[in-house]
CSV table of C-alpha atoms in Angstrom, one decimal:
chain,number,residue,atom,x,y,z
A,232,MET,CA,-0.2,0.0,-0.3
A,233,ALA,CA,1.4,3.3,-0.5
A,234,ASN,CA,1.9,6.3,2.3
A,235,LEU,CA,0.1,9.2,0.3
A,236,LYS,CA,1.4,12.6,1.5
A,237,SER,CA,-2.4,14.0,1.0
A,238,GLY,CA,-3.2,11.0,3.9
A,239,LEU,CA,-5.7,9.3,1.4
A,240,ILE,CA,-5.9,4.8,1.8
A,241,LEU,CA,-6.0,3.3,-1.1
A,242,GLY,CA,-8.6,1.3,-0.8
A,243,GLU,CA,-7.9,-3.0,-2.2
A,244,ASP,CA,-6.9,-3.1,-6.1
A,245,GLU,CA,-7.0,0.7,-6.2
A,246,HIS,CA,-3.9,2.7,-7.8
A,247,LEU,CA,-3.0,5.7,-8.0
A,248,VAL,CA,-2.2,7.4,-11.5
A,249,VAL,CA,-1.0,10.9,-9.9
A,250,GLU,CA,-1.1,12.8,-6.9
A,251,LEU,CA,-1.6,16.9,-8.0
A,252,GLU,CA,-0.6,18.7,-4.0
A,253,ALA,CA,-2.6,21.8,-5.0
A,254,GLU,CA,-0.9,25.3,-4.4
A,255,LEU,CA,-3.1,27.4,-2.5
A,256,TRP,CA,-1.2,31.0,-1.7
A,257,ALA,CA,0.0,31.0,-5.7
A,258,THR,CA,-2.5,32.0,-8.2
A,259,SER,CA,-0.6,30.9,-11.0
A,260,SER,CA,3.0,30.5,-12.2
A,261,ASN,CA,3.4,33.9,-13.4
A,262,PRO,CA,7.4,34.3,-10.3
A,263,ILE,CA,5.7,38.1,-9.4
A,264,ALA,CA,3.0,36.3,-8.0
A,265,ARG,CA,4.2,33.9,-6.8
A,266,LEU,CA,6.3,35.3,-4.3
A,267,ILE,CA,3.4,37.3,-3.4
A,268,GLY,CA,2.0,34.1,-2.6
A,269,ALA,CA,5.1,32.4,-0.8
A,270,VAL,CA,5.4,35.7,1.1
A,271,VAL,CA,1.1,35.3,2.6
A,272,LYS,CA,3.2,31.3,2.6
A,273,PHE,CA,5.9,32.9,4.6
A,274,ILE,CA,3.6,35.6,6.9
A,275,ASN,CA,0.7,31.5,7.8
A,276,LEU,CA,4.0,29.7,9.1
A,277,ILE,CA,4.8,32.4,11.1
A,278,LEU,CA,1.6,32.3,13.0
A,279,GLY,CA,0.7,28.6,12.6
A,280,ASN,CA,-1.9,28.8,9.7
A,281,LYS,CA,-0.4,26.5,7.5
A,282,ARG,CA,-3.0,25.1,3.8
A,283,GLN,CA,-2.6,22.2,2.3
A,284,GLY,CA,-4.4,20.9,-0.7
A,285,TYR,CA,-4.1,17.4,-2.8
A,286,VAL,CA,-6.4,16.0,-5.8
A,287,VAL,CA,-5.6,12.6,-6.0
A,288,ILE,CA,-6.7,10.6,-8.9
A,289,THR,CA,-6.5,6.6,-8.5
A,290,ASP,CA,-7.4,4.3,-11.4
A,291,LYS,CA,-11.1,4.5,-8.9
A,292,ARG,CA,-12.1,7.8,-7.9
A,293,VAL,CA,-11.0,11.3,-7.4
A,294,VAL,CA,-10.4,12.5,-4.5
A,295,GLU,CA,-10.2,16.5,-3.2
A,296,ILE,CA,-8.6,16.9,-0.2
A,297,ILE,CA,-8.1,20.3,1.7
A,298,GLN,CA,-5.7,20.5,6.0
A,299,TYR,CA,-5.6,22.7,7.6
A,300,LYS,CA,-3.3,23.3,10.9
A,301,ALA,CA,-2.8,26.1,13.2
A,302,LEU,CA,-0.4,26.5,15.6
A,303,TRP,CA,2.2,24.4,13.2
A,304,VAL,CA,0.7,20.9,14.4
A,305,LEU,CA,-2.8,20.7,15.7
A,306,ASN,CA,-5.4,19.1,13.1
A,307,ALA,CA,-7.3,21.8,12.2
A,308,GLY,CA,-10.0,20.3,9.8
A,309,LYS,CA,-9.2,18.8,6.8
A,310,ASN,CA,-12.4,18.6,4.0
A,311,VAL,CA,-12.6,15.2,1.7
A,312,LYS,CA,-14.1,15.5,-1.3
A,313,TYR,CA,-15.6,12.5,-3.3
A,314,VAL,CA,-15.6,14.1,-6.7
A,315,LEU,CA,-19.0,11.9,-8.5
A,316,PRO,CA,-18.2,10.9,-11.9
A,317,SER,CA,-22.2,12.0,-12.8
A,318,SER,CA,-21.4,15.5,-11.3
A,319,VAL,CA,-18.6,16.1,-13.3
A,320,LYS,CA,-19.7,18.2,-16.6
A,321,GLU,CA,-16.1,18.8,-17.9
A,322,VAL,CA,-13.0,18.7,-17.2
A,323,GLY,CA,-9.7,20.2,-19.4
A,324,TYR,CA,-6.1,22.7,-19.3
A,325,THR,CA,-5.2,25.9,-19.1
A,326,LYS,CA,-2.6,27.0,-20.2
A,327,GLU,CA,-1.7,30.9,-20.1
A,328,GLY,CA,1.0,33.2,-20.9
A,329,THR,CA,2.0,34.6,-17.4
A,330,CYS,CA,4.9,38.3,-16.8
A,331,PHE,CA,3.3,39.7,-19.6
A,332,GLY,CA,2.9,36.7,-22.3
A,333,CYS,CA,6.0,36.0,-22.9
A,334,PHE,CA,7.7,34.5,-19.9
A,335,CYS,CA,6.3,31.7,-18.2
A,336,GLN,CA,3.2,29.5,-19.5
A,337,SER,CA,0.8,28.3,-16.1
A,338,TYR,CA,-0.6,25.6,-16.9
A,339,ASN,CA,-3.7,25.0,-14.2
A,340,LEU,CA,-5.8,21.4,-14.5
A,341,TYR,CA,-9.4,22.3,-14.1
A,342,TYR,CA,-13.3,20.4,-13.5
A,343,ASP,CA,-16.7,21.5,-13.8
A,344,ALA,CA,-19.0,20.6,-11.5
A,345,PHE,CA,-23.2,21.0,-11.0
A,346,THR,CA,-22.8,22.9,-7.5
A,347,GLN,CA,-18.5,24.1,-8.5
A,348,ARG,CA,-15.5,25.3,-10.6
A,349,THR,CA,-12.1,23.8,-9.3
A,350,SER,CA,-9.3,24.9,-11.6
A,351,VAL,CA,-5.4,23.6,-10.0
A,352,LEU,CA,-1.8,24.9,-11.0
A,353,LEU,CA,0.1,22.6,-12.3
A,354,SER,CA,3.1,23.3,-11.3
A,355,ASP,CA,6.8,21.6,-13.3
A,356,VAL,CA,4.6,21.0,-16.3
A,357,ASP,CA,4.6,21.2,-19.9
A,358,GLU,CA,1.5,21.0,-22.8
A,359,ALA,CA,1.7,17.0,-23.1
A,360,GLY,CA,2.0,16.2,-18.9
A,361,ALA,CA,-1.5,18.7,-18.4
A,362,GLN,CA,-2.8,16.6,-20.7
A,363,LYS,CA,-1.6,13.5,-19.5
A,364,VAL,CA,-3.6,14.8,-15.6
A,365,VAL,CA,-6.7,15.5,-18.0
A,366,ASP,CA,-7.1,12.1,-19.8
A,367,ALA,CA,-6.4,10.5,-15.8
A,368,PHE,CA,-8.4,12.3,-14.5
A,369,TYR,CA,-11.1,11.8,-17.6
A,370,LYS,CA,-10.1,7.6,-18.3
A,371,ALA,CA,-11.4,8.3,-14.2
A,372,ILE,CA,-14.2,9.5,-13.5
A,373,SER,CA,-15.6,7.5,-16.9
A,374,ALA,CA,-14.8,4.2,-15.6
A,375,ALA,CA,-16.8,4.7,-12.5
A,376,GLN,CA,-19.6,5.2,-14.9
């Protein structure tokens, strides 16, 4: 059984496809936005607030997990949400030019459901990597239907 950073326990005959750690502080891969996000994250770290987000894609399900910690180690809360295949209307990725559109490309995995839209910044991926994540997501939700 795999030890996942998100803490999700895999079921029998379930295999991990990808575990994405969501960037909850920066809004894009733009170096300025990442710097601002790092400053906000550092201030919250000094205050003892921490939050980590994950999107875990297995061959049988898709799970969103957000963990909140207070005073550096105390569990303040945890949200675990299964993405129901019947609720997903579309899944894809967006490619956006940052730094005035000429330096960096930002890739975001998104999926629209009937009640929400979730977007996760994909760090250190190119277009082929973003396509691979979207394909894995689609395969996981279509296999569950």
